[in-house]
CSV table of C-alpha atoms in Angstrom, one decimal:
chain,number,residue,atom,x,y,z
A,1,UNK,CA,-5.8,98.6,-62.6
A,2,UNK,CA,-4.6,95.6,-64.6
A,3,UNK,CA,-3.6,92.4,-62.9
A,4,UNK,CA,-1.2,89.9,-64.6
A,5,UNK,CA,-1.3,86.4,-63.5
A,6,UNK,CA,1.5,83.9,-64.6
A,7,UNK,CA,0.5,80.3,-64.4
A,8,UNK,CA,2.9,77.5,-64.9
A,9,UNK,CA,1.2,74.3,-66.2
A,10,UNK,CA,1.8,71.1,-64.2
A,11,UNK,CA,3.9,68.5,-66.0
A,12,UNK,CA,2.3,66.5,-68.9
A,13,UNK,CA,0.7,63.3,-67.9
A,14,UNK,CA,-0.7,64.5,-64.7
A,15,UNK,CA,-4.4,64.9,-64.1
A,16,UNK,CA,-3.9,68.3,-62.4
A,17,UNK,CA,-2.6,69.6,-65.7
A,18,UNK,CA,-6.0,68.9,-67.3
A,19,UNK,CA,-7.8,70.7,-64.3
A,20,UNK,CA,-5.5,73.7,-64.6
A,21,UNK,CA,-6.4,73.9,-68.3
A,22,UNK,CA,-10.1,73.8,-67.2
A,23,UNK,CA,-9.4,76.7,-64.8
A,24,UNK,CA,-7.9,78.9,-67.7
A,25,UNK,CA,-11.0,78.1,-69.8
A,26,UNK,CA,-13.2,79.4,-66.9
A,27,UNK,CA,-11.3,82.7,-67.1
A,28,UNK,CA,-12.6,83.2,-70.6
A,29,UNK,CA,-16.1,83.1,-69.3
A,30,UNK,CA,-15.8,86.9,-68.4
A,31,UNK,CA,-14.2,87.8,-71.8
A,32,UNK,CA,-17.3,89.4,-73.2
A,33,UNK,CA,-17.6,91.6,-70.1
A,34,UNK,CA,-14.1,92.7,-69.3
A,35,UNK,CA,-10.8,92.8,-71.2
A,36,UNK,CA,-8.8,89.6,-70.6
A,37,UNK,CA,-5.7,89.1,-72.5
A,38,UNK,CA,-3.7,85.7,-72.8
A,39,UNK,CA,0.0,84.9,-73.8
A,40,UNK,CA,1.3,81.3,-74.0
A,41,UNK,CA,5.0,80.6,-73.8
A,42,UNK,CA,7.3,77.9,-72.3
A,43,UNK,CA,4.2,75.7,-71.0
A,44,UNK,CA,3.1,78.8,-69.0
A,45,UNK,CA,0.1,81.1,-69.5
A,46,UNK,CA,0.2,84.8,-68.6
A,47,UNK,CA,-3.4,86.3,-68.1
A,48,UNK,CA,-4.1,90.0,-68.2
A,49,UNK,CA,-7.1,90.9,-66.2
A,50,UNK,CA,-8.7,94.3,-66.6
A,51,UNK,CA,-9.5,94.5,-62.9
A,52,UNK,CA,-7.9,92.9,-59.8
A,53,UNK,CA,-11.1,91.5,-58.6
A,54,UNK,CA,-11.8,89.7,-61.9
A,55,UNK,CA,-10.1,86.4,-60.7
A,56,UNK,CA,-12.4,86.2,-57.8
A,57,UNK,CA,-15.4,86.7,-60.2
A,58,UNK,CA,-14.0,83.7,-62.0
A,59,UNK,CA,-14.0,81.7,-58.8
A,60,UNK,CA,-17.7,82.7,-58.3
A,61,UNK,CA,-18.5,81.4,-61.7
A,62,UNK,CA,-16.8,78.2,-60.8
A,63,UNK,CA,-18.7,77.9,-57.5
A,64,UNK,CA,-22.1,78.7,-59.3
A,65,UNK,CA,-21.3,76.0,-62.0
A,66,UNK,CA,-20.6,73.3,-59.3
A,67,UNK,CA,-23.6,74.3,-57.3
A,68,UNK,CA,-25.9,74.0,-60.3
A,69,UNK,CA,-24.3,70.5,-60.9
A,70,UNK,CA,-25.0,69.5,-57.3
A,71,UNK,CA,-28.6,70.8,-57.5
A,72,UNK,CA,-29.1,68.7,-60.7
A,73,UNK,CA,-28.2,65.5,-58.8
A,74,UNK,CA,-24.6,65.2,-60.3
A,75,UNK,CA,-23.2,63.0,-57.4
A,76,UNK,CA,-19.7,62.7,-56.1
A,77,UNK,CA,-18.2,60.2,-53.7
A,78,UNK,CA,-17.6,60.9,-50.0
A,79,UNK,CA,-14.1,62.0,-49.2
A,80,UNK,CA,-11.5,59.4,-48.3
A,81,UNK,CA,-10.8,59.2,-44.6
A,82,UNK,CA,-7.1,60.4,-45.1
A,83,UNK,CA,-8.4,63.3,-47.1
A,84,UNK,CA,-10.6,64.3,-44.2
A,85,UNK,CA,-8.0,63.9,-41.5
A,86,UNK,CA,-5.0,65.4,-43.3
A,87,UNK,CA,-6.6,68.0,-46.1
A,88,UNK,CA,-10.0,69.1,-45.2
A,89,UNK,CA,-9.1,70.7,-41.8
A,90,UNK,CA,-5.9,72.2,-43.2
A,91,UNK,CA,-7.6,74.0,-46.3
A,92,UNK,CA,-11.0,75.0,-45.0
A,93,UNK,CA,-10.8,74.7,-41.3
A,94,UNK,CA,-13.5,72.0,-40.6
A,95,UNK,CA,-13.6,68.3,-40.1
A,96,UNK,CA,-16.6,66.6,-41.4
A,97,UNK,CA,-17.8,63.9,-43.7
A,98,UNK,CA,-18.2,65.6,-47.0
A,99,UNK,CA,-18.3,64.8,-50.7
A,100,UNK,CA,-15.5,65.9,-53.0
A,101,UNK,CA,-18.1,68.3,-54.7
A,102,UNK,CA,-18.9,69.7,-51.2
A,103,UNK,CA,-15.1,70.2,-50.5
A,104,UNK,CA,-14.5,72.1,-53.8
A,105,UNK,CA,-17.5,74.4,-53.1
A,106,UNK,CA,-16.0,75.1,-49.5
A,107,UNK,CA,-12.5,75.7,-51.0
A,108,UNK,CA,-13.9,78.3,-53.4
A,109,UNK,CA,-16.2,79.9,-50.8
A,110,UNK,CA,-13.3,80.4,-48.5
A,111,UNK,CA,-11.1,82.0,-51.2
A,112,UNK,CA,-13.9,84.2,-52.4
A,113,UNK,CA,-14.6,85.4,-49.0
A,114,UNK,CA,-11.0,86.0,-47.8
A,115,UNK,CA,-9.6,87.3,-51.1
A,116,UNK,CA,-6.0,86.5,-50.2
A,117,UNK,CA,-4.7,84.3,-52.9
A,118,UNK,CA,-1.0,84.4,-53.3
A,119,UNK,CA,-0.9,84.3,-57.2
A,120,UNK,CA,2.9,84.4,-57.2
A,121,UNK,CA,2.8,80.7,-56.1
A,122,UNK,CA,1.1,79.8,-59.6
A,123,UNK,CA,4.5,80.3,-61.1
A,124,UNK,CA,6.0,77.4,-59.0
A,125,UNK,CA,5.7,74.0,-60.2
A,126,UNK,CA,8.4,71.2,-59.8
A,127,UNK,CA,8.7,67.6,-60.5
A,128,UNK,CA,11.4,65.6,-58.8
A,129,UNK,CA,12.4,62.1,-59.8
A,130,UNK,CA,14.9,59.7,-58.1
A,131,UNK,CA,15.2,55.9,-58.6
A,132,UNK,CA,12.9,55.3,-55.8
A,133,UNK,CA,10.4,58.4,-55.8
A,134,UNK,CA,8.5,60.9,-57.7
A,135,UNK,CA,7.6,64.3,-56.1
A,136,UNK,CA,5.3,67.0,-57.7
A,137,UNK,CA,5.1,70.4,-55.9
A,138,UNK,CA,2.6,73.2,-57.1
A,139,UNK,CA,3.3,76.3,-55.3
A,140,UNK,CA,4.7,75.0,-51.9
A,141,UNK,CA,4.4,71.8,-49.8
A,142,UNK,CA,1.8,73.2,-47.6
A,143,UNK,CA,-0.8,70.5,-48.0
A,144,UNK,CA,-0.9,67.0,-49.6
A,145,UNK,CA,-3.1,66.4,-52.7
A,146,UNK,CA,-6.5,64.8,-52.2
A,147,UNK,CA,-6.6,61.3,-53.7
A,148,UNK,CA,-8.4,62.2,-56.9
A,149,UNK,CA,-5.8,64.7,-57.7
A,150,UNK,CA,-2.9,62.1,-57.7
A,151,UNK,CA,-4.2,59.1,-59.7
A,152,UNK,CA,-1.3,58.4,-61.6
A,153,UNK,CA,0.5,55.0,-61.2
A,154,UNK,CA,4.3,54.6,-61.5
A,155,UNK,CA,5.1,51.0,-62.2
A,156,UNK,CA,8.6,51.2,-63.8
A,157,UNK,CA,10.1,47.8,-63.4
A,158,UNK,CA,10.1,44.5,-61.9
A,159,UNK,CA,11.9,43.4,-58.8
A,160,UNK,CA,12.1,39.8,-57.9
A,161,UNK,CA,9.1,39.1,-60.3
A,162,UNK,CA,6.9,41.5,-58.4
A,163,UNK,CA,5.6,45.0,-59.6
A,164,UNK,CA,8.0,47.6,-58.3
A,165,UNK,CA,6.3,51.0,-57.6
A,166,UNK,CA,7.9,54.3,-57.1
A,167,UNK,CA,6.9,56.2,-54.0
A,168,UNK,CA,4.8,59.1,-55.2
A,169,UNK,CA,3.8,62.2,-53.5
A,170,UNK,CA,2.0,65.5,-54.6
A,171,UNK,CA,1.8,68.6,-52.4
A,172,UNK,CA,0.4,72.0,-53.1
A,173,UNK,CA,-0.4,75.4,-51.7
A,174,UNK,CA,-3.8,76.6,-50.6
A,175,UNK,CA,-3.8,78.8,-53.8
A,176,UNK,CA,-3.0,76.0,-56.0
A,177,UNK,CA,-5.9,74.1,-54.3
A,178,UNK,CA,-8.2,76.9,-55.2
A,179,UNK,CA,-7.3,76.9,-58.8
A,180,UNK,CA,-7.6,73.1,-59.2
A,181,UNK,CA,-11.0,73.4,-57.4
A,182,UNK,CA,-12.3,75.9,-59.9
A,183,UNK,CA,-11.0,73.5,-62.7
A,184,UNK,CA,-12.7,70.7,-61.0
A,185,UNK,CA,-16.0,72.6,-61.0
A,186,UNK,CA,-15.8,72.9,-64.7
A,187,UNK,CA,-14.6,69.5,-65.6
A,188,UNK,CA,-16.4,67.3,-63.3
A,189,UNK,CA,-19.0,65.3,-65.2
A,190,UNK,CA,-20.4,62.8,-62.5
A,191,UNK,CA,-20.0,59.7,-60.6
A,192,UNK,CA,-21.4,56.4,-61.8
A,193,UNK,CA,-20.5,52.9,-61.6
A,194,UNK,CA,-17.9,53.6,-59.1
A,195,UNK,CA,-16.2,56.1,-61.4
A,196,UNK,CA,-15.7,59.8,-61.2
A,197,UNK,CA,-15.8,61.2,-64.9
A,198,UNK,CA,-14.2,64.5,-66.0
A,199,UNK,CA,-14.1,66.3,-69.4
A,200,UNK,CA,-11.4,68.8,-70.0
A,201,UNK,CA,-10.0,70.7,-73.1
A,202,UNK,CA,-6.7,69.8,-74.7
A,203,UNK,CA,-3.9,72.4,-74.7
A,204,UNK,CA,-4.3,72.7,-78.4
A,205,UNK,CA,-8.0,73.3,-78.3
A,206,UNK,CA,-7.4,76.1,-75.7
A,207,UNK,CA,-4.5,77.7,-77.7
A,208,UNK,CA,-6.3,77.6,-81.0
A,209,UNK,CA,-9.6,79.0,-79.6
A,210,UNK,CA,-7.6,81.9,-78.3
A,211,UNK,CA,-6.0,82.5,-81.6
A,212,UNK,CA,-9.3,82.4,-83.6
A,213,UNK,CA,-11.9,85.0,-83.8
A,214,UNK,CA,-14.3,83.2,-81.4
A,215,UNK,CA,-16.0,84.7,-78.5
A,216,UNK,CA,-14.2,84.0,-75.3
A,217,UNK,CA,-17.2,82.8,-73.4
A,218,UNK,CA,-18.1,80.1,-76.1
A,219,UNK,CA,-15.5,77.4,-75.0
A,220,UNK,CA,-16.4,77.5,-71.2
A,221,UNK,CA,-20.2,77.4,-72.3
A,222,UNK,CA,-19.6,74.3,-74.4
A,223,UNK,CA,-17.8,72.6,-71.7
A,224,UNK,CA,-20.3,73.4,-69.2
A,225,UNK,CA,-22.9,71.9,-71.3
A,226,UNK,CA,-20.9,68.9,-71.9
A,227,UNK,CA,-20.1,68.1,-68.4
A,228,UNK,CA,-23.5,68.6,-66.9
A,229,UNK,CA,-25.3,65.9,-68.9
A,230,UNK,CA,-25.2,63.3,-66.1
A,231,UNK,CA,-25.0,60.3,-68.3
A,232,UNK,CA,-22.8,57.2,-68.1
A,233,UNK,CA,-19.9,57.2,-70.4
A,234,UNK,CA,-20.3,53.8,-71.7
A,235,UNK,CA,-20.7,52.5,-74.3
A,236,UNK,CA,-18.0,55.1,-75.3
A,237,UNK,CA,-19.2,55.4,-78.9
A,238,UNK,CA,-22.7,56.1,-77.8
A,239,UNK,CA,-21.4,58.7,-75.3
A,240,UNK,CA,-19.2,60.5,-77.9
A,241,UNK,CA,-22.2,60.7,-80.3
A,242,UNK,CA,-24.5,61.9,-77.6
A,243,UNK,CA,-21.9,64.8,-76.6
A,244,UNK,CA,-21.9,65.7,-80.3
A,245,UNK,CA,-25.6,65.8,-80.6
A,246,UNK,CA,-26.0,68.0,-77.6
A,247,UNK,CA,-23.2,70.4,-78.6
A,248,UNK,CA,-24.0,70.5,-82.3
A,249,UNK,CA,-25.7,73.8,-81.9
A,250,UNK,CA,-22.4,75.4,-81.3
A,251,UNK,CA,-20.8,73.7,-84.4
A,252,UNK,CA,-20.3,77.0,-86.3
A,253,UNK,CA,-17.7,78.0,-83.8
A,254,UNK,CA,-16.0,74.6,-83.8
A,255,UNK,CA,-16.1,74.6,-87.6
A,256,UNK,CA,-13.8,77.6,-87.4
A,257,UNK,CA,-11.2,75.7,-85.5
A,258,UNK,CA,-11.6,72.5,-87.7
A,259,UNK,CA,-11.3,70.3,-84.8
A,260,UNK,CA,-12.4,70.0,-81.2
A,261,UNK,CA,-10.4,67.8,-78.9
A,262,UNK,CA,-11.5,67.0,-75.4
A,263,UNK,CA,-9.9,64.6,-72.8
A,264,UNK,CA,-12.3,62.1,-71.2
A,265,UNK,CA,-10.9,61.1,-67.8
A,266,UNK,CA,-12.4,58.1,-65.7
A,267,UNK,CA,-11.2,57.7,-62.2
A,268,UNK,CA,-12.1,54.2,-60.6
A,269,UNK,CA,-12.9,54.0,-56.9
A,270,UNK,CA,-12.3,50.6,-55.4
A,271,UNK,CA,-11.6,49.8,-51.7
A,272,UNK,CA,-11.4,53.4,-50.9
A,273,UNK,CA,-8.5,53.9,-53.4
A,274,UNK,CA,-8.7,56.2,-56.6
A,275,UNK,CA,-6.9,55.0,-59.6
A,276,UNK,CA,-6.9,56.2,-63.1
A,277,UNK,CA,-9.1,53.9,-65.1
A,278,UNK,CA,-9.1,55.6,-68.6
A,279,UNK,CA,-7.8,58.8,-70.2
A,280,UNK,CA,-8.9,59.3,-73.8
A,281,UNK,CA,-8.4,62.1,-76.2
A,282,UNK,CA,-11.3,62.5,-78.8
A,283,UNK,CA,-11.9,64.9,-81.6
A,284,UNK,CA,-15.6,65.7,-81.6
A,285,UNK,CA,-15.5,67.8,-84.7
A,286,UNK,CA,-16.3,65.2,-87.3
A,287,UNK,CA,-19.3,64.0,-85.1
A,288,UNK,CA,-20.6,67.5,-84.6
A,289,UNK,CA,-20.2,68.2,-88.3
A,290,UNK,CA,-22.3,65.3,-89.2
A,291,UNK,CA,-25.0,65.7,-86.6
A,292,UNK,CA,-25.3,69.4,-87.3
A,293,UNK,CA,-26.5,68.3,-90.8
A,294,UNK,CA,-29.1,65.9,-89.7
A,295,UNK,CA,-30.1,67.5,-86.4
A,296,UNK,CA,-33.3,69.0,-87.8
A,297,UNK,CA,-34.7,65.6,-89.0
A,298,UNK,CA,-33.0,63.2,-86.6
A,299,UNK,CA,-32.6,64.9,-83.3
A,300,UNK,CA,-35.7,63.2,-81.7
A,301,UNK,CA,-34.8,59.8,-82.9
A,302,UNK,CA,-31.1,59.9,-82.1
A,303,UNK,CA,-31.4,61.5,-78.8
A,304,UNK,CA,-33.9,58.9,-77.8
A,305,UNK,CA,-31.8,56.0,-79.0
A,306,UNK,CA,-28.6,57.4,-77.4
A,307,UNK,CA,-30.0,58.3,-74.1
A,308,UNK,CA,-31.5,54.9,-73.7
A,309,UNK,CA,-28.2,53.2,-74.7
A,310,UNK,CA,-26.4,55.3,-71.9
A,311,UNK,CA,-28.8,54.5,-69.3
A,312,UNK,CA,-28.2,51.0,-67.6
A,313,UNK,CA,-31.8,50.6,-66.8
A,314,UNK,CA,-32.9,51.0,-70.5
A,315,UNK,CA,-29.8,49.7,-72.2
A,316,UNK,CA,-30.6,47.6,-75.3
A,317,UNK,CA,-27.8,45.9,-77.3
A,318,UNK,CA,-29.6,46.7,-80.6
A,319,UNK,CA,-29.4,50.4,-79.8
A,320,UNK,CA,-25.7,50.1,-79.0
A,321,UNK,CA,-25.1,48.2,-82.3
A,322,UNK,CA,-26.9,51.2,-84.2
A,323,UNK,CA,-24.6,53.7,-82.4
A,324,UNK,CA,-21.6,51.8,-83.5
A,325,UNK,CA,-22.9,51.6,-87.1
A,326,UNK,CA,-23.6,55.3,-87.2
A,327,UNK,CA,-20.2,56.1,-85.9
A,328,UNK,CA,-18.5,53.8,-88.4
A,329,UNK,CA,-20.7,55.2,-91.1
A,330,UNK,CA,-19.7,58.9,-90.3
A,331,UNK,CA,-16.1,57.8,-90.8
A,332,UNK,CA,-16.9,55.9,-93.9
A,333,UNK,CA,-15.8,52.5,-92.6
A,334,UNK,CA,-19.3,51.2,-93.2
A,335,UNK,CA,-21.6,51.6,-96.2
A,336,UNK,CA,-24.6,53.8,-95.6
A,337,UNK,CA,-27.2,51.1,-96.2
A,338,UNK,CA,-25.9,49.1,-93.2
A,339,UNK,CA,-26.6,51.8,-90.8
A,340,UNK,CA,-29.9,53.1,-92.2
A,341,UNK,CA,-31.2,49.7,-93.0
A,342,UNK,CA,-30.5,48.5,-89.3
A,343,UNK,CA,-32.1,51.6,-88.0
A,344,UNK,CA,-35.4,51.3,-89.8
A,345,UNK,CA,-35.6,47.5,-89.4
A,346,UNK,CA,-34.7,46.8,-85.9
A,347,UNK,CA,-37.3,47.2,-83.1
A,348,UNK,CA,-36.9,47.7,-79.5
A,349,UNK,CA,-39.3,47.2,-76.7
A,350,UNK,CA,-40.4,50.2,-74.7
A,351,UNK,CA,-42.5,49.2,-71.8
A,352,UNK,CA,-45.3,47.0,-73.3
A,353,UNK,CA,-44.9,48.5,-76.8
A,354,UNK,CA,-42.3,48.3,-79.6
A,355,UNK,CA,-40.8,50.9,-81.8
A,356,UNK,CA,-38.2,51.1,-84.6
A,357,UNK,CA,-34.9,52.7,-83.8
A,358,UNK,CA,-35.5,55.1,-86.6
A,359,UNK,CA,-39.1,55.9,-86.7
A,360,UNK,CA,-39.0,58.9,-88.8
A,361,UNK,CA,-39.0,58.5,-92.6
A,362,UNK,CA,-37.5,62.0,-93.0
A,363,UNK,CA,-34.6,61.0,-90.6
A,364,UNK,CA,-33.8,57.7,-92.5
A,365,UNK,CA,-33.6,59.7,-95.9
A,366,UNK,CA,-31.3,62.4,-94.2
A,367,UNK,CA,-29.1,59.7,-92.8
A,368,UNK,CA,-28.8,58.1,-96.1
A,369,UNK,CA,-28.1,61.3,-98.0
A,370,UNK,CA,-25.4,62.4,-95.5
A,371,UNK,CA,-23.7,59.1,-95.0
A,372,UNK,CA,-23.1,58.8,-98.8
């Protein structure tokens, strides 16, 4: 018996839209086991599941992914007191001090055990604007959104020389909470330096993947790997290079698309308030293409340099400079000799010893050849 699920995407510009796209990617994980079909029209996806229970199998996958991240010490902040008081008890029936990771696991566990999702609610998305307020509703007005789900700021004008902010509310049904919890499980990439970090696919990446002859389970596998690295996304250039290095083994699939756009979202926590710090769209395909060519000779040197750059305890400005030179060299804005010469010349201190950034002659030669 087939199950047809129609899912309306939240409006553009909202973080919950990214999480919804991540949920749709998760449904692709079972594409090599059961028949799943997709149709996109008018900012909505219709998903055809071969079996009614398949959507709960997807929720199980989401729970397993998030529990693996928790086990690997991918931390998340404690829930805001308002979220504990007004959301936690409403959606999972308990009131306790939990992290947001714990909350999402409990939401998924409850949905899996009760199996009573109202999938018709996924068709209902509304955004209402007035001169003084913005209201977003997903499904119904049953529960208010937790703070990390409503990070958008609405400063539209000045009133008496002071910032004038619109009143902003987001409310959603328990079914929508479950969908966003599953998307969260895939997209969540860690909490460091007072920031929650998420990586999600763009709509274009998702649609083009569905259109090409690429196994359905490849995209969720790539994103699970990318979001499980547990590294600081700063400096950003080093972070993007490291993502490309780790994901380069999957380049043969990305090459089919000709691009691989992701959205990096950083949510800052300050004084118990969550705000959008950064939302960046990046195309990893050129970086993955280059690194796939030099991986055999340079994987060890590049991984060592980039990991140390992204670790605040081992950060070295020389390594960050090398990452920038390599990035600029890949995009032909710097001549090859600047990158290679700097890499083989500069030394960094490691404990009581020193080593060159590029210690392998084979890597130096390969970088020179491929940066030409």
